[in-house]
Short mmCIF file of C-alpha atoms in Angstrom, two decimals:
data_model
loop_
_atom_site.label_atom_id
_atom_site.label_comp_id
_atom_site.label_asym_id
_atom_site.label_seq_id
_atom_site.Cartn_x
_atom_site.Cartn_y
_atom_site.Cartn_z
CA UNK A 360 -0.01 0.18 0.07
CA UNK A 361 1.29 3.20 -0.94
CA UNK A 362 1.53 6.35 1.21
CA UNK A 363 0.44 9.94 -0.37
CA UNK A 364 0.39 13.38 0.59
CA UNK A 365 -2.39 14.87 2.52
CA UNK A 366 -1.72 18.38 1.85
CA UNK A 367 -1.05 19.37 -1.52
CA UNK A 368 -3.66 21.89 -1.91
CA UNK A 369 -3.00 22.80 -5.72
CA UNK A 370 -3.32 19.31 -6.55
CA UNK A 371 -6.47 18.95 -4.92
CA UNK A 372 -7.93 21.75 -6.35
CA UNK A 373 -6.39 20.74 -9.98
CA UNK A 374 -8.97 17.86 -9.65
CA UNK A 375 -12.00 19.72 -8.27
CA UNK A 376 -13.61 20.45 -11.96
CA UNK A 377 -13.82 16.69 -12.68
CA UNK A 378 -15.20 15.92 -9.09
CA UNK A 379 -17.84 18.64 -9.33
CA UNK A 380 -19.08 17.66 -12.98
CA UNK A 381 -17.79 20.85 -14.48
CA UNK A 382 -15.16 18.95 -16.59
CA UNK A 383 -15.30 15.43 -17.98
CA UNK A 384 -12.40 12.73 -17.51
CA UNK A 385 -11.71 11.73 -21.23
CA UNK A 386 -13.37 8.46 -22.05
CA UNK A 387 -10.74 7.42 -24.65
CA UNK A 388 -7.11 8.83 -25.24
CA UNK A 389 -6.13 9.16 -21.52
CA UNK A 390 -4.63 12.32 -20.05
CA UNK A 391 -0.72 13.54 -19.81
CA UNK A 392 -0.08 15.41 -16.65
CA UNK A 393 2.85 17.72 -17.05
CA UNK A 394 4.93 18.48 -13.60
CA UNK A 395 2.83 15.76 -11.95
CA UNK A 396 2.87 15.12 -7.85
CA UNK A 397 1.59 12.22 -6.48
CA UNK A 398 -1.55 12.56 -3.86
CA UNK A 399 -4.51 11.37 -2.67
CA UNK A 400 -6.64 13.34 -5.33
CA UNK A 401 -5.26 11.20 -7.93
CA UNK A 402 -6.75 8.08 -6.12
CA UNK A 403 -10.18 8.85 -5.03
CA UNK A 404 -11.67 7.39 -8.17
CA UNK A 405 -10.43 5.65 -11.62
CA UNK A 406 -8.64 8.07 -13.95
CA UNK A 407 -8.13 6.12 -16.82
CA UNK A 408 -5.36 6.41 -18.94
CA UNK A 409 -3.30 8.49 -17.27
CA UNK A 410 0.22 9.01 -17.64
CA UNK A 411 2.55 11.62 -15.77
CA UNK A 412 5.90 13.42 -16.96
CA UNK A 413 8.00 14.58 -13.89
CA UNK A 414 11.83 15.64 -14.16
CA UNK A 415 11.96 15.93 -10.29
CA UNK A 416 13.31 12.83 -8.78
CA UNK A 417 11.85 12.60 -5.56
CA UNK A 418 8.52 13.25 -7.35
CA UNK A 419 9.17 10.96 -9.82
CA UNK A 420 9.87 8.34 -7.58
CA UNK A 421 6.76 8.91 -5.63
CA UNK A 422 4.49 8.63 -8.52
CA UNK A 423 6.06 5.12 -9.46
CA UNK A 424 5.73 3.88 -5.87
CA UNK A 425 2.16 4.95 -6.16
CA UNK A 426 1.90 2.84 -9.36
CA UNK A 427 1.61 5.80 -11.85
CA UNK A 428 2.88 5.55 -15.37
CA UNK A 429 6.01 7.94 -16.07
CA UNK A 430 6.34 9.26 -19.27
CA UNK A 431 9.69 10.71 -20.88
CA UNK A 432 9.74 14.41 -22.26
CA UNK A 433 10.57 13.49 -25.59
CA UNK A 434 7.00 11.38 -25.90
CA UNK A 435 5.03 13.15 -28.45
CA UNK A 436 1.76 11.47 -28.13
CA UNK A 437 -1.50 13.88 -28.09
CA UNK A 438 -3.99 13.58 -25.28
CA UNK A 439 -7.71 15.03 -25.06
CA UNK A 440 -6.87 16.27 -21.59
CA UNK A 441 -3.43 17.79 -20.44
CA UNK A 442 -2.91 18.58 -16.80
CA UNK A 443 -0.40 21.10 -15.53
CA UNK A 444 1.00 21.94 -12.10
CA UNK A 445 2.96 25.20 -13.33
CA UNK A 446 6.45 26.25 -11.98
CA UNK A 447 6.88 29.62 -10.57
CA UNK A 448 9.50 30.65 -12.78
CA UNK A 449 7.68 32.80 -15.56
CA UNK A 450 9.63 31.87 -18.63
CA UNK A 451 9.90 27.98 -17.70
CA UNK A 452 5.69 28.56 -17.01
CA UNK A 453 5.10 29.90 -20.35
CA UNK A 454 7.15 27.28 -22.05
CA UNK A 455 5.27 24.67 -20.40
CA UNK A 456 1.91 25.88 -21.45
CA UNK A 457 3.12 26.26 -25.15
CA UNK A 458 4.31 22.41 -24.77
CA UNK A 459 1.12 21.37 -23.04
CA UNK A 460 -1.01 22.90 -26.20
CA UNK A 461 1.36 21.00 -28.17
CA UNK A 462 0.50 17.87 -26.75
CA UNK A 463 -3.28 18.32 -26.48
CA UNK A 464 -5.40 16.36 -29.31
CA UNK A 465 -7.82 18.24 -31.37
CA UNK A 466 -10.61 19.24 -29.38
CA UNK A 467 -8.85 18.64 -26.23
CA UNK A 468 -8.26 20.89 -23.31
CA UNK A 469 -5.23 22.06 -20.89
CA UNK A 470 -6.17 22.32 -17.35
CA UNK A 471 -3.77 23.92 -14.73
CA UNK A 472 -3.75 24.86 -11.07
CA UNK A 473 -1.62 27.45 -9.02
CA UNK A 474 -1.71 28.59 -5.79
CA UNK A 475 -2.50 32.02 -4.98
CA UNK A 476 0.91 33.05 -3.29
CA UNK A 477 2.66 31.62 -6.31
CA UNK A 478 0.92 34.09 -8.93
CA UNK A 479 -2.40 32.21 -9.93
CA UNK A 480 -3.88 35.18 -11.40
CA UNK A 481 -0.99 36.20 -13.73
CA UNK A 482 -0.68 32.08 -14.21
CA UNK A 483 -4.13 32.24 -15.56
CA UNK A 484 -4.02 35.50 -17.80
CA UNK A 485 -0.85 33.65 -19.28
CA UNK A 486 -2.81 30.66 -20.64
CA UNK A 487 -5.69 32.68 -21.47
CA UNK A 488 -3.20 34.70 -23.73
CA UNK A 489 -2.09 31.55 -25.40
CA UNK A 490 -5.39 29.67 -25.79
CA UNK A 491 -8.19 32.40 -25.53
CA UNK A 492 -11.16 32.10 -22.83
CA UNK A 493 -10.73 29.92 -19.82
CA UNK A 494 -12.95 28.88 -17.12
CA UNK A 495 -11.82 29.10 -13.55
CA UNK A 496 -12.51 27.93 -10.03
CA UNK A 497 -10.96 28.94 -6.78
CA UNK A 498 -10.68 27.04 -3.75
CA UNK A 499 -7.92 26.16 -1.04
CA UNK A 500 -6.36 29.53 -1.70
CA UNK A 501 -5.70 28.11 -5.17
CA UNK A 502 -6.77 28.74 -8.62
CA UNK A 503 -7.79 26.16 -11.07
CA UNK A 504 -8.45 27.02 -14.73
CA UNK A 505 -8.86 25.48 -17.85
CA UNK A 506 -9.12 26.07 -21.95
CA UNK A 507 -12.09 25.93 -24.32
CA UNK A 508 -11.56 22.83 -26.64
CA UNK A 509 -8.66 23.53 -28.74
CA UNK A 510 -8.65 22.49 -32.38
CA UNK A 511 -5.30 23.03 -32.92
CA UNK A 512 -5.09 22.14 -36.64
CA UNK A 513 -7.95 24.94 -37.37
CA UNK A 514 -6.41 28.14 -38.57
CA UNK A 515 -9.60 29.93 -36.96
CA UNK A 516 -8.90 28.60 -33.52
CA UNK A 517 -8.15 30.83 -30.67
CA UNK A 518 -4.97 29.48 -29.91
CA UNK A 519 -2.42 31.67 -30.88
CA UNK A 520 0.25 29.61 -32.91
CA UNK A 521 3.03 32.55 -33.04
CA UNK A 522 2.90 33.08 -29.17
CA UNK A 523 3.04 29.31 -28.74
CA UNK A 524 6.10 29.30 -31.29
CA UNK A 525 7.44 32.28 -29.14
CA UNK A 526 7.03 30.64 -25.57
CA UNK A 527 8.51 27.23 -26.89
CA UNK A 528 11.92 29.07 -26.89
CA UNK A 529 11.64 30.88 -23.67
CA UNK A 530 13.05 27.17 -22.09
CA UNK A 531 16.10 26.91 -24.51
CA UNK A 532 19.51 26.61 -22.93
CA UNK A 533 21.41 29.77 -23.28
CA UNK A 534 25.02 30.75 -22.50
CA UNK A 535 25.45 32.42 -18.98
CA UNK A 536 28.51 33.64 -16.81
CA UNK A 537 30.15 35.15 -20.03
CA UNK A 538 29.35 32.07 -22.40
CA UNK A 539 31.42 29.62 -19.61
CA UNK A 540 28.18 27.50 -19.04
CA UNK A 541 24.99 27.22 -20.37
CA UNK A 542 21.55 27.09 -18.48
CA UNK A 543 17.80 27.48 -18.86
CA UNK A 544 14.98 28.87 -16.83
CA UNK A 545 13.63 27.10 -13.79
CA UNK A 546 16.97 25.62 -13.02
CA UNK A 547 18.62 26.86 -9.59
CA UNK A 548 20.29 30.28 -10.03
CA UNK A 549 19.77 29.53 -13.76
CA UNK A 550 21.04 33.08 -15.31
CA UNK A 551 24.08 33.68 -12.79
CA UNK A 552 26.47 32.29 -10.61
CA UNK A 553 25.22 31.67 -7.44
CA UNK A 554 27.18 33.82 -5.09
CA UNK A 555 27.14 30.98 -2.16
CA UNK A 556 28.72 28.63 -4.58
CA UNK A 557 31.03 31.11 -5.93
CA UNK A 558 32.21 31.80 -2.17
CA UNK A 559 32.55 28.07 -1.79
CA UNK A 560 34.86 27.84 -5.00
CA UNK A 561 37.09 30.27 -3.92
CA UNK A 562 37.91 28.40 -0.60
CA UNK A 563 38.20 25.05 -2.12
CA UNK A 564 41.80 23.97 -1.19
CA UNK A 565 44.39 22.59 -3.78
CA UNK A 566 45.17 19.48 -2.15
CA UNK A 567 41.61 17.88 -2.36
CA UNK A 568 42.12 14.49 -3.83
CA UNK A 569 40.87 11.16 -4.69
CA UNK A 570 37.25 10.14 -5.51
CA UNK A 571 34.82 13.05 -5.21
CA UNK A 572 30.95 13.72 -5.69
CA UNK A 573 29.13 17.09 -5.94
CA UNK A 574 25.63 16.82 -4.05
CA UNK A 575 23.12 19.08 -5.67
CA UNK A 576 25.32 19.71 -8.82
CA UNK A 577 23.01 22.32 -10.62
CA UNK A 578 24.10 23.12 -14.12
CA UNK A 579 27.62 21.88 -13.07
CA UNK A 580 29.37 25.42 -11.87
CA UNK A 581 30.80 23.74 -8.58
CA UNK A 582 31.89 20.52 -10.34
CA UNK A 583 33.69 22.68 -12.93
CA UNK A 584 35.51 24.54 -10.48
CA UNK A 585 36.83 21.14 -8.31
CA UNK A 586 38.40 20.13 -11.56
CA UNK A 587 39.89 23.47 -12.07
CA UNK A 588 41.27 24.01 -8.52
CA UNK A 589 42.29 20.35 -7.36
CA UNK A 590 44.59 18.59 -9.71
CA UNK A 591 44.44 15.49 -7.82
CA UNK A 592 40.89 14.59 -8.34
CA UNK A 593 40.61 11.46 -9.94
CA UNK A 594 37.14 10.95 -10.21
CA UNK A 595 33.77 12.92 -10.09
CA UNK A 596 30.28 11.89 -9.60
CA UNK A 597 27.51 14.54 -9.99
CA UNK A 598 24.14 13.82 -8.37
CA UNK A 599 21.23 16.01 -9.08
CA UNK A 600 17.36 15.17 -8.62
CA UNK A 601 16.54 17.43 -11.37
CA UNK A 602 16.90 15.84 -14.78
CA UNK A 603 16.67 19.42 -16.62
CA UNK A 604 19.69 20.63 -14.21
CA UNK A 605 21.77 17.47 -14.86
CA UNK A 606 21.25 17.63 -18.75
CA UNK A 607 23.09 20.83 -18.60
CA UNK A 608 25.63 19.77 -16.36
CA UNK A 609 26.46 16.90 -18.77
CA UNK A 610 26.90 19.42 -21.57
CA UNK A 611 29.13 21.76 -19.30
CA UNK A 612 31.41 19.30 -17.85
CA UNK A 613 31.64 17.57 -21.23
CA UNK A 614 33.21 20.87 -22.53
CA UNK A 615 36.09 20.97 -19.86
CA UNK A 616 39.51 19.62 -20.76
CA UNK A 617 40.19 16.78 -18.29
CA UNK A 618 41.23 13.21 -17.58
CA UNK A 619 39.24 12.83 -14.77
CA UNK A 620 36.46 10.33 -14.95
CA UNK A 621 32.98 12.12 -14.51
CA UNK A 622 29.72 10.23 -14.08
CA UNK A 623 26.10 11.79 -13.76
CA UNK A 624 23.52 10.53 -11.52
CA UNK A 625 19.70 11.49 -11.57
CA UNK A 626 19.15 11.08 -7.87
CA UNK A 627 17.55 12.01 -4.81
CA UNK A 628 20.39 12.53 -2.15
CA UNK A 629 18.12 12.35 0.58
CA UNK A 630 17.92 8.79 0.17
CA UNK A 631 21.37 8.04 0.59
CA UNK A 632 24.19 7.42 -1.93
CA UNK A 633 25.68 4.04 -3.41
CA UNK A 634 29.34 4.72 -3.20
CA UNK A 635 32.16 6.18 -0.96
CA UNK A 636 34.13 9.05 -1.30
CA UNK A 637 37.37 10.76 -0.35
CA UNK A 638 35.77 14.42 -1.08
CA UNK A 639 32.11 15.62 -0.82
CA UNK A 640 31.32 19.37 -2.11
CA UNK A 641 27.77 20.77 -1.83
CA UNK A 642 25.59 24.05 -1.75
CA UNK A 643 22.80 21.94 -0.33
CA UNK A 644 19.19 22.95 -0.72
CA UNK A 645 16.87 24.13 1.82
CA UNK A 646 13.60 24.82 -0.10
CA UNK A 647 11.40 22.55 -1.57
CA UNK A 648 10.27 22.80 -5.60
CA UNK A 649 7.51 24.77 -4.29
CA UNK A 650 9.72 26.92 -2.19
CA UNK A 651 8.77 26.18 0.90
CA UNK A 652 11.44 26.51 3.87
CA UNK A 653 13.08 22.95 4.68
CA UNK A 654 16.48 23.31 6.24
CA UNK A 655 15.73 19.56 6.98
CA UNK A 656 16.61 18.72 3.37
CA UNK A 657 19.80 20.34 4.11
CA UNK A 658 20.55 18.44 7.29
CA UNK A 659 19.59 15.14 5.34
CA UNK A 660 22.39 16.07 2.77
CA UNK A 661 24.91 16.73 5.55
CA UNK A 662 24.03 13.24 7.06
CA UNK A 663 24.55 11.33 4.02
CA UNK A 664 27.46 12.96 3.23
CA UNK A 665 28.74 11.90 6.38
CA UNK A 666 27.82 8.29 5.55
CA UNK A 667 29.32 8.34 2.06
CA UNK A 668 32.52 9.70 3.23
CA UNK A 669 35.63 7.10 3.80
CA UNK A 670 37.33 7.77 7.19
CA UNK A 671 39.57 11.00 6.88
CA UNK A 672 37.16 11.99 3.91
CA UNK A 673 36.53 15.98 3.78
CA UNK A 674 33.13 17.50 3.25
CA UNK A 675 33.12 21.22 1.52
CA UNK A 676 29.88 23.11 1.94
CA UNK A 677 28.44 26.49 1.83
CA UNK A 678 25.13 27.48 3.93
CA UNK A 679 23.13 30.41 4.78
CA UNK A 680 24.72 31.60 8.01
CA UNK A 681 21.36 31.30 9.62
CA UNK A 682 20.84 27.55 8.71
CA UNK A 683 20.81 25.36 11.58
CA UNK A 684 23.16 22.97 10.71
CA UNK A 685 25.87 22.91 13.46
CA UNK A 686 24.33 19.87 15.45
CA UNK A 687 24.16 17.59 12.53
CA UNK A 688 27.63 18.49 11.52
CA UNK A 689 28.74 17.92 14.99
CA UNK A 690 27.06 14.43 15.43
CA UNK A 691 28.03 13.37 12.16
CA UNK A 692 31.93 14.40 11.67
CA UNK A 693 34.99 14.09 13.47
CA UNK A 694 35.92 17.62 13.12
CA UNK A 695 34.22 20.79 11.98
CA UNK A 696 35.36 24.23 11.30
CA UNK A 697 33.94 27.48 9.80
CA UNK A 698 36.37 28.55 6.87
CA UNK A 699 34.90 31.80 5.94
CA UNK A 700 31.83 33.85 6.46
CA UNK A 701 30.87 36.60 3.97
CA UNK A 702 27.83 38.34 2.78
CA UNK A 703 25.56 35.97 4.94
CA UNK A 704 27.08 32.57 3.91
CA UNK A 705 29.36 30.43 5.81
CA UNK A 706 31.65 27.89 4.45
CA UNK A 707 32.37 24.74 6.41
CA UNK A 708 34.62 21.97 6.26
CA UNK A 709 33.76 18.74 7.93
CA UNK A 710 36.23 15.72 8.34
CA UNK A 711 35.21 12.19 8.69
CA UNK A 712 36.25 10.59 11.84
CA UNK A 713 39.27 8.09 11.36
CA UNK A 714 38.25 4.70 13.39
CA UNK A 715 39.75 4.24 16.61
CA UNK A 716 43.00 2.32 16.27
CA UNK A 717 42.75 -0.91 18.51
CA UNK A 718 44.94 -1.23 21.49
CA UNK A 719 48.15 -3.54 21.00
CA UNK A 720 47.91 -6.56 22.67
CA UNK A 721 49.26 -6.95 26.04
CA UNK A 722 52.93 -8.98 25.85
CA UNK A 723 52.75 -11.85 28.22
CA UNK A 724 54.66 -11.82 31.19
CA UNK A 725 57.77 -14.25 31.24
CA UNK A 726 59.86 -14.92 34.20
CA UNK A 727 63.37 -14.96 33.69
CA UNK A 728 66.57 -16.10 35.08
CA UNK A 729 68.91 -13.14 36.53
CA UNK A 730 71.29 -12.37 33.92
CA UNK A 731 68.79 -13.43 31.12
CA UNK A 732 68.40 -10.57 28.75
CA UNK A 733 65.87 -12.57 26.49
CA UNK A 734 61.99 -11.57 26.46
#
């Protein structure tokens, strides 16, 4: 039996038009759910043909555990219903709407829901600009809204195909940091080098050596800096929960001239790591995808790093100065020191304790005769 979330108000509100009979679930052809999340509203009644797309590993894993079907982003099938839980970032949201209408079968609808605190009204206005008049319903401090049936192959339809083509490009990869990296909207600190990560990179000591991991690697900035600053690194694994970011990291690190073995893992770090390392670097997250404050995620990153480091292994991390990480650091590591503090951030080095050396065995007492020097 799977366990589902009980407080996903946006998901609950998304399903209200079907529960109230305002919209009908398709009898044939199924439905595509973009940025899907599992929750009890998906299990109240049969939803035949529902398939889900999700690039964030913890949410994708939860969908699979619930028995729901995942499809890859390159799936091109069309559906009579496309559900969307749009992201907060405006360009990413508009690109997702453009993809949603692209995936609608003729006569199908797009249905989306956004919480009020994340810009529900502007999100509704954007869908209206793209697809014409929309119906709506408000509850749970959220707004669910839906298009009229879209006749996407009809030139007289209300869908603005020129705007759709324009919005599809908003999520395209583009150069950042003077062209050193590529990034895209919606990825953490997507259009700049995050100042906390830059501070950590500047503090990395050149003597870091051996097998390394970057936890929450984003588009690969810290990994690239580790390779540039620490010539004794022999292997580097990048762990990132957001597949869209990991794809960028693969491209960005692929452009680095290095003989270090690189590996990329679409992985939920909070579930633990499968290998042991000499070095771990991290700018751990402390928010969920929905921007809720979650310092427990950062604490879990630290505990997982401690589990994955070899004895004597070193964690180098950055955090906002106010975040309560000291207790888990002290409990998990043999030594902890604050290396630097600047602009509200702190750089910490934590070293995994070496196992205690066993005491040498006691030498047996041997009675000797006077003048016998042998032991």
